Coordinates of C-alpha atoms and ligand atoms in Angstrom, one line a residue:
M463 CA -14.5 2.8 -16.8
K464 CA -13.4 5.9 -18.7
Q465 CA -12.0 5.8 -22.2
T466 CA -8.4 6.8 -21.5
L467 CA -6.9 8.9 -24.4
I468 CA -3.2 8.2 -25.2
I469 CA -1.4 11.3 -26.5
R470 CA 2.1 10.7 -27.9
V471 CA 4.4 13.7 -27.9
N472 CA 8.0 14.6 -28.6
P473 CA 9.4 15.0 -25.0
E474 CA 11.7 17.9 -26.0
N475 CA 9.3 19.8 -28.2
P476 CA 5.7 18.7 -27.6
S477 CA 3.1 19.8 -30.2
G478 CA 1.1 22.7 -29.0
V479 CA -2.1 21.2 -30.3
K480 CA -1.6 18.0 -28.4
I481 CA -0.8 19.8 -25.2
Q482 CA -3.9 22.0 -25.7
T483 CA -6.1 18.9 -25.8
A484 CA -4.6 17.7 -22.5
A485 CA -4.9 21.2 -21.0
K486 CA -8.6 21.4 -21.9
I487 CA -9.1 18.2 -19.9
I488 CA -7.4 19.7 -16.8
Q489 CA -9.4 22.9 -17.2
N490 CA -12.6 20.9 -17.3
G491 CA -11.7 19.2 -14.0
G492 CA -10.3 16.0 -15.6
L493 CA -7.2 13.9 -14.9
V494 CA -4.1 13.8 -17.2
A495 CA -1.0 11.7 -16.6
F496 CA 2.2 13.4 -17.9
P497 CA 5.9 12.8 -17.8
T498 CA 8.3 14.9 -15.6
E499 CA 12.0 14.5 -15.3
T500 CA 11.6 12.3 -12.2
V501 CA 8.6 10.0 -12.7
Y502 CA 5.1 10.3 -14.4
G503 CA 2.6 12.4 -12.4
L504 CA -1.2 12.2 -12.5
G505 CA -2.4 15.8 -12.8
A506 CA -5.5 17.7 -11.8
N507 CA -6.2 21.5 -11.4
A508 CA -4.8 22.0 -7.9
L509 CA -7.3 24.8 -7.1
N510 CA -10.4 22.7 -8.1
A511 CA -11.4 20.6 -5.0
D512 CA -13.6 18.2 -7.0
A513 CA -10.9 17.5 -9.5
V514 CA -8.3 16.8 -6.8
L515 CA -10.8 14.5 -5.0
A516 CA -11.2 12.6 -8.3
L517 CA -7.4 12.3 -8.4
F518 CA -7.3 10.6 -5.0
A519 CA -10.1 8.2 -6.1
A520 CA -8.4 7.3 -9.4
K521 CA -5.1 6.4 -7.5
K522 CA -7.0 4.8 -4.6
R523 CA -4.8 7.1 -2.5
P524 CA -5.7 7.7 1.2
L525 CA -7.1 11.3 1.6
D526 CA -4.6 12.1 4.3
N527 CA -1.6 12.0 1.9
P528 CA -1.5 15.3 -0.1
P529 CA -0.1 15.6 -3.7
I530 CA 2.7 17.9 -4.8
V531 CA 1.5 21.1 -6.5
H532 CA 3.4 21.7 -9.8
V533 CA 4.1 25.2 -11.1
A534 CA 5.7 26.5 -14.4
S535 CA 7.6 29.4 -12.8
P536 CA 8.8 30.4 -9.3
V537 CA 6.6 33.5 -9.6
E538 CA 3.5 31.3 -9.3
V539 CA 4.5 30.3 -5.7
A540 CA 3.6 33.7 -4.2
R541 CA -0.2 33.3 -4.4
L542 CA -0.1 29.7 -3.1
V543 CA 1.9 30.4 0.1
Q544 CA 1.9 32.8 3.1
E545 CA 5.6 33.5 2.8
V546 CA 8.7 32.5 0.9
P547 CA 11.6 32.0 3.5
K548 CA 15.0 33.3 2.4
K549 CA 16.4 29.8 2.2
A550 CA 13.6 28.7 0.0
E551 CA 14.4 31.5 -2.3
L552 CA 18.0 30.3 -2.5
L553 CA 16.9 26.8 -3.2
M554 CA 14.4 27.8 -5.9
E555 CA 17.0 29.9 -7.6
K556 CA 19.6 27.1 -7.6
F557 CA 17.4 24.0 -8.2
W558 CA 14.3 25.0 -10.1
P559 CA 13.3 23.8 -12.5
G560 CA 14.3 20.4 -11.2
P561 CA 13.7 17.5 -8.8
L562 CA 13.2 19.5 -5.6
T563 CA 9.9 20.0 -3.8
L564 CA 9.6 22.6 -1.1
V565 CA 7.0 22.6 1.7
F566 CA 5.5 26.1 2.6
K567 CA 2.7 27.4 4.8
H568 CA -0.2 27.6 2.3
S569 CA -2.4 30.6 1.4
T570 CA -6.2 30.5 1.6
I571 CA -6.7 29.9 -2.2
V572 CA -5.4 26.3 -1.9
P573 CA -8.4 23.9 -1.2
D574 CA -8.3 21.6 1.9
V575 CA -8.3 18.5 -0.2
T576 CA -5.1 19.5 -2.0
T577 CA -3.3 19.9 1.3
A578 CA -5.1 17.0 3.1
G579 CA -6.1 19.6 5.7
L580 CA -2.5 20.4 6.7
D581 CA -1.4 24.0 7.1
T582 CA 1.4 23.4 4.5
V583 CA 1.6 22.7 0.8
A584 CA 4.3 21.0 -1.2
I585 CA 5.3 22.8 -4.4
R586 CA 7.8 22.1 -7.2
M587 CA 8.7 23.3 -10.7
P588 CA 9.5 20.3 -12.9
K589 CA 12.3 20.3 -15.5
H590 CA 10.4 18.7 -18.4
Q591 CA 9.0 20.5 -21.5
V592 CA 5.8 18.4 -21.5
A593 CA 5.1 19.1 -17.8
L594 CA 5.9 22.8 -18.2
S595 CA 3.8 23.3 -21.3
L596 CA 0.9 21.5 -19.8
I597 CA 0.9 23.7 -16.7
R598 CA 1.3 26.9 -18.8
S599 CA -1.5 25.9 -21.2
S600 CA -3.8 24.8 -18.4
G601 CA -3.4 28.2 -16.7
C602 CA -3.4 26.7 -13.2
P603 CA -1.1 25.0 -10.8
I604 CA -1.3 21.2 -11.3
A605 CA -1.6 18.8 -8.3
A606 CA 0.2 15.7 -9.3
P607 CA 1.2 12.7 -7.2
S608 CA 3.1 9.9 -9.0
A609 CA 0.8 8.3 -11.6
N610 CA 0.7 4.8 -10.0
L611 CA -2.0 3.0 -8.0
A612 CA -1.3 3.8 -4.3
G613 CA 1.3 1.5 -2.9
K614 CA 2.8 0.5 -6.3
P615 CA 6.2 1.5 -7.6
S616 CA 6.2 5.0 -9.3
P617 CA 5.8 4.9 -13.1
T618 CA 8.8 5.8 -15.2
T619 CA 7.1 5.1 -18.6
A620 CA 3.6 5.8 -20.0
Q621 CA 3.2 2.0 -20.2
H622 CA 3.6 1.7 -16.4
V623 CA 0.9 4.4 -16.0
Y624 CA -1.4 2.5 -18.5
E625 CA -0.9 -0.8 -16.5
D626 CA -2.1 0.9 -13.3
L627 CA -4.6 3.6 -14.5
N628 CA -6.1 2.7 -17.9
G629 CA -9.8 3.3 -17.6
R630 CA -9.4 5.4 -14.5
V631 CA -8.0 8.6 -15.9
D632 CA -9.0 10.8 -18.9
A633 CA -5.6 10.9 -20.7
I634 CA -2.0 9.8 -20.6
I635 CA 0.6 11.9 -22.3
D636 CA 3.4 9.5 -23.5
G637 CA 6.7 11.4 -23.6
G638 CA 8.9 8.3 -23.3
A639 CA 10.9 7.1 -20.3
T640 CA 11.7 9.6 -17.5
N641 CA 15.3 10.6 -16.9
I642 CA 15.9 10.6 -13.2
G643 CA 13.7 7.6 -12.3
V644 CA 13.0 8.4 -8.6
E645 CA 10.8 11.2 -7.3
S646 CA 11.8 14.7 -6.2
T647 CA 13.5 15.5 -2.9
V648 CA 11.0 17.0 -0.5
V649 CA 12.4 19.7 1.9
D650 CA 10.4 21.4 4.6
V651 CA 11.4 25.1 4.6
T652 CA 8.9 26.2 7.2
V653 CA 11.3 25.0 10.0
T654 CA 14.8 26.0 11.0
P655 CA 17.0 24.2 10.0
P656 CA 15.2 23.1 6.8
I657 CA 14.6 19.3 6.8
V658 CA 14.7 16.7 4.1
L659 CA 11.4 14.7 4.4
R660 CA 12.0 12.5 1.4
P661 CA 15.4 11.9 -0.4
G662 CA 15.1 12.1 -4.2
G663 CA 16.5 13.5 -7.4
T664 CA 18.3 16.4 -5.8
T665 CA 21.0 14.9 -3.6
F666 CA 21.6 15.9 0.1
E667 CA 25.3 16.7 -0.8
V668 CA 24.3 19.4 -3.4
L669 CA 21.5 20.8 -1.1
K670 CA 24.1 21.3 1.7
R671 CA 26.3 23.3 -0.6
I672 CA 23.5 25.9 -0.9
V673 CA 21.9 25.6 2.6
S674 CA 24.6 24.3 4.8
D675 CA 22.4 23.6 7.9
V676 CA 19.8 21.4 6.0
K677 CA 19.2 18.2 7.9
L678 CA 17.9 14.7 7.1
H679 CA 14.7 13.6 8.8
A680 CA 15.2 10.3 10.7
F681 CA 12.8 8.7 8.3
V682 CA 15.1 9.3 5.3
E683 CA 17.6 6.7 6.5
A684 CA 15.2 4.7 8.7
E685 CA 15.8 0.9 8.9
E686 CA 12.5 0.3 10.5
E687 CA 9.0 1.8 10.6
L688 CA 9.0 5.1 12.5
P689 CA 6.6 5.5 15.5
L690 CA 3.6 7.7 14.6
E691 CA 4.7 10.7 16.8
K692 CA 7.9 11.1 14.6
I693 CA 6.0 11.2 11.4
Q694 CA 6.2 14.6 9.7
S695 CA 5.2 13.9 6.2
P696 CA 2.0 11.9 5.5
G697 CA 3.9 9.9 2.9
M698 CA 6.0 8.4 5.7
K699 CA 3.2 6.3 7.1
H700 CA 1.9 4.7 4.0
R701 CA 3.0 1.5 2.4
H702 CA 5.0 2.3 -0.8
Y703 CA 6.7 0.8 -3.8
A704 CA 5.5 -2.6 -2.8
P705 CA 5.7 -5.4 -5.4
K706 CA 3.4 -8.5 -5.1
A707 CA 6.4 -10.6 -4.0
D708 CA 8.1 -10.4 -0.6
V709 CA 11.2 -8.3 -0.8
L710 CA 14.3 -8.8 1.3
L711 CA 17.0 -6.2 1.3
I712 CA 20.5 -7.4 2.1
E713 CA 23.0 -4.8 3.3
G714 CA 26.7 -4.9 4.1
P715 CA 30.1 -5.3 2.3
V716 CA 29.6 -6.4 -1.3
S717 CA 31.2 -9.9 -1.0
A718 CA 29.2 -10.7 2.2
V719 CA 26.0 -9.4 0.5
T720 CA 26.5 -11.6 -2.6
N721 CA 27.2 -14.7 -0.5
K722 CA 24.2 -14.1 1.7
I723 CA 21.9 -13.5 -1.3
Q724 CA 23.0 -16.7 -3.0
E725 CA 22.6 -18.7 0.2
L726 CA 19.0 -17.3 0.6
A727 CA 18.2 -17.9 -3.1
D728 CA 19.3 -21.5 -2.8
S729 CA 17.3 -22.0 0.4
Y730 CA 14.1 -20.4 -1.0
R731 CA 14.4 -22.4 -4.3
S732 CA 15.0 -25.7 -2.5
K733 CA 11.6 -25.1 -0.9
G734 CA 10.0 -24.6 -4.3
N735 CA 9.9 -20.8 -4.3
K736 CA 10.5 -18.8 -7.5
V737 CA 13.3 -16.3 -6.6
G738 CA 14.2 -13.0 -8.2
V739 CA 17.5 -11.2 -7.5
L740 CA 18.1 -7.5 -8.0
A741 CA 21.9 -7.4 -8.5
T742 CA 24.4 -4.8 -9.9
D743 CA 26.6 -5.0 -13.0
E744 CA 29.6 -5.9 -10.8
T745 CA 27.9 -8.8 -9.0
Q746 CA 25.3 -10.3 -11.3
A747 CA 27.6 -13.1 -12.6
A748 CA 27.8 -14.4 -9.0
Y749 CA 24.1 -15.5 -8.9
K750 CA 21.9 -18.3 -9.8
A751 CA 18.2 -17.4 -9.6
D752 CA 14.9 -17.8 -11.5
V753 CA 14.9 -14.1 -12.5
L754 CA 18.1 -12.2 -12.3
R755 CA 18.4 -8.5 -13.2
S756 CA 21.1 -5.8 -12.7
L757 CA 20.0 -2.4 -11.5
G758 CA 23.1 -0.9 -13.1
S759 CA 26.7 -0.2 -12.1
R760 CA 27.7 0.5 -8.5
F761 CA 30.0 3.2 -10.0
N762 CA 27.0 4.9 -11.5
L763 CA 24.3 5.4 -8.8
P764 CA 22.2 7.8 -11.0
S765 CA 21.8 4.9 -13.5
I766 CA 20.6 2.6 -10.7
A767 CA 18.0 5.3 -9.7
Q768 CA 16.9 5.5 -13.3
N769 CA 16.3 1.8 -13.6
L770 CA 15.0 1.0 -10.1
F771 CA 11.2 1.2 -10.5
R772 CA 11.2 -0.3 -14.0
I773 CA 13.2 -3.3 -12.9
I774 CA 11.1 -3.9 -9.8
R775 CA 8.0 -3.9 -12.0
E776 CA 9.6 -6.2 -14.5
V777 CA 10.8 -8.7 -11.9
D778 CA 7.4 -8.6 -10.1
S779 CA 5.6 -9.3 -13.4
Q780 CA 7.5 -12.7 -13.6
N781 CA 5.4 -13.8 -10.6
V782 CA 8.3 -14.5 -8.3
D783 CA 7.6 -15.4 -4.7
V784 CA 10.5 -13.5 -3.2
I785 CA 12.8 -10.7 -4.4
L786 CA 16.3 -10.5 -2.9
A787 CA 17.8 -7.1 -3.4
E788 CA 21.4 -5.9 -2.9
G789 CA 22.0 -2.8 -0.8
I790 CA 24.1 -0.1 -2.4
P791 CA 26.0 2.8 -0.9
S792 CA 23.7 5.5 0.6
E793 CA 25.6 8.4 -1.0
G794 CA 24.5 10.8 -3.8
M795 CA 21.5 9.2 -5.6
G796 CA 22.1 6.0 -3.5
L797 CA 20.3 7.6 -0.6
A798 CA 17.0 7.9 -2.5
V799 CA 17.5 4.3 -3.9
M800 CA 18.1 2.8 -0.5
N801 CA 15.1 4.7 1.0
R802 CA 12.8 3.2 -1.7
L803 CA 14.3 -0.3 -1.4
R804 CA 13.9 -0.2 2.4
K805 CA 10.3 0.8 2.1
A806 CA 9.7 -1.7 -0.7
S807 CA 11.0 -4.4 1.6
G808 CA 8.6 -3.3 4.4
Y809 CA 11.9 -2.9 6.4
H810 CA 12.7 -6.5 5.9
I811 CA 16.4 -5.9 6.1
I812 CA 19.2 -8.4 6.6
K813 CA 22.7 -7.0 7.6
T814 CA 25.8 -9.0 6.8
Q815 CA 29.4 -8.4 7.8
Ligands
TXA1408 O1 9.0 13.7 -8.4 C1 8.0 13.9 -7.8 O2 7.9 14.5 -6.7 C2 6.7 13.3 -8.4 C3 6.4 14.0 -9.8 C4 5.2 13.6 -10.4 O3 6.5 15.4 -9.6 N1 5.6 13.4 -7.6 C5 5.4 12.6 -6.4 O4 4.3 12.9 -5.7 O5 6.2 11.8 -6.1 P1 3.7 11.9 -4.6 O6 2.4 12.5 -4.3 O7 3.8 10.5 -5.0 O8 4.6 12.2 -3.4 C6 4.5 13.4 -2.6 C7 5.2 13.3 -1.3 C8 4.4 12.4 -0.4 O9 5.4 11.6 0.4 C9 3.7 13.4 0.5 O10 3.4 12.8 1.8 C10 4.6 14.5 0.6 O11 5.2 14.6 -0.7 N2 3.9 15.8 0.9 C11 3.0 16.4 0.1 N3 2.5 17.5 0.8 C12 3.2 17.6 1.9 C13 3.2 18.5 3.0 N4 2.4 19.6 3.0 N5 4.0 18.3 4.0 C14 4.9 17.3 4.0 N6 4.9 16.3 3.0 C15 4.1 16.5 2.0
MG1409 MG1 4.0 8.5 -5.0

């Protein structure tokens, strides 16, 4: 067990002294959790193989799933990659800093452990003053996967990080709740056309406005587990966002979904199971369950993304046996939400008409 230092900062204007304390830890090969605009990350010096190895160990993350490397300026990409394709330049110009990760062919300075032995590296520049000052003060790119134990929902508050990683990391910078709530969009720009490997905070619709030929990988909208030969990003094959409870995702027209969920809730409860329902503002009055939470309004999909991981954690902490979740439209931020809900359900999806 390590003694985990908690460092509270103002998210808009973090104290230089406090960031220096955290940066020293990174420079010495330690592990620091910090807020970004998407979710909290667990950071280590991306160019220090031992530090990155310790990062995998702290998260209990499989070594074949590489972290994202965070930079504080597009200029820092050059020494980490072999080339910056034209479309990547356009995307960086338009969306950095922000919730967009680009996959490049990596240069020789990036250690194998940081790339999990792949010939590519995933890089992003976050839009958060704490993350940016930490990278600048550390003077190195920071490898940072989401700061949860492998398989758990990503953390959107320092408290979530503490629940998963207290005693396993050197420090947690508490900069309040994150704004976007789901992780960055991952786009592979080493191929033509560029391909979205993970939907996230930058929507497919806005990406297409800048790079019109960008495509979605089949996994992004998958309704079942993909066969191994179709897997293009290591993250596609690992269990994710999994609460302790069984999760069932019910998709279809809203009224059919609410009817089906109540029918399932009644049936599970009659067998003595404790049932949680993930509803929306428009539907929540329709349900009777042991634990009932709204993810937000169907007319405000970004708010649903913002609440998603927090509410999954909250419902799961009530020790329910099963969680029944409503499907929402797969447009805008809804695509990332549905991708996370499908994975959380282990592709246990029920379609209603
Ligand atoms: O918003 C985010 O992206 C957050 C914050 C902390 O920046 N980070 C995050 O990292 O979600 P992580 O490690 O939990 O997810 C990284 C994803 C994984 O699905 C991983 O497989 C994929 O990016 N990835 C990393 N390197 C890759 C590569 N070279 N090629 C393809 N996919 C890669
Ligand atoms: Mg993660």
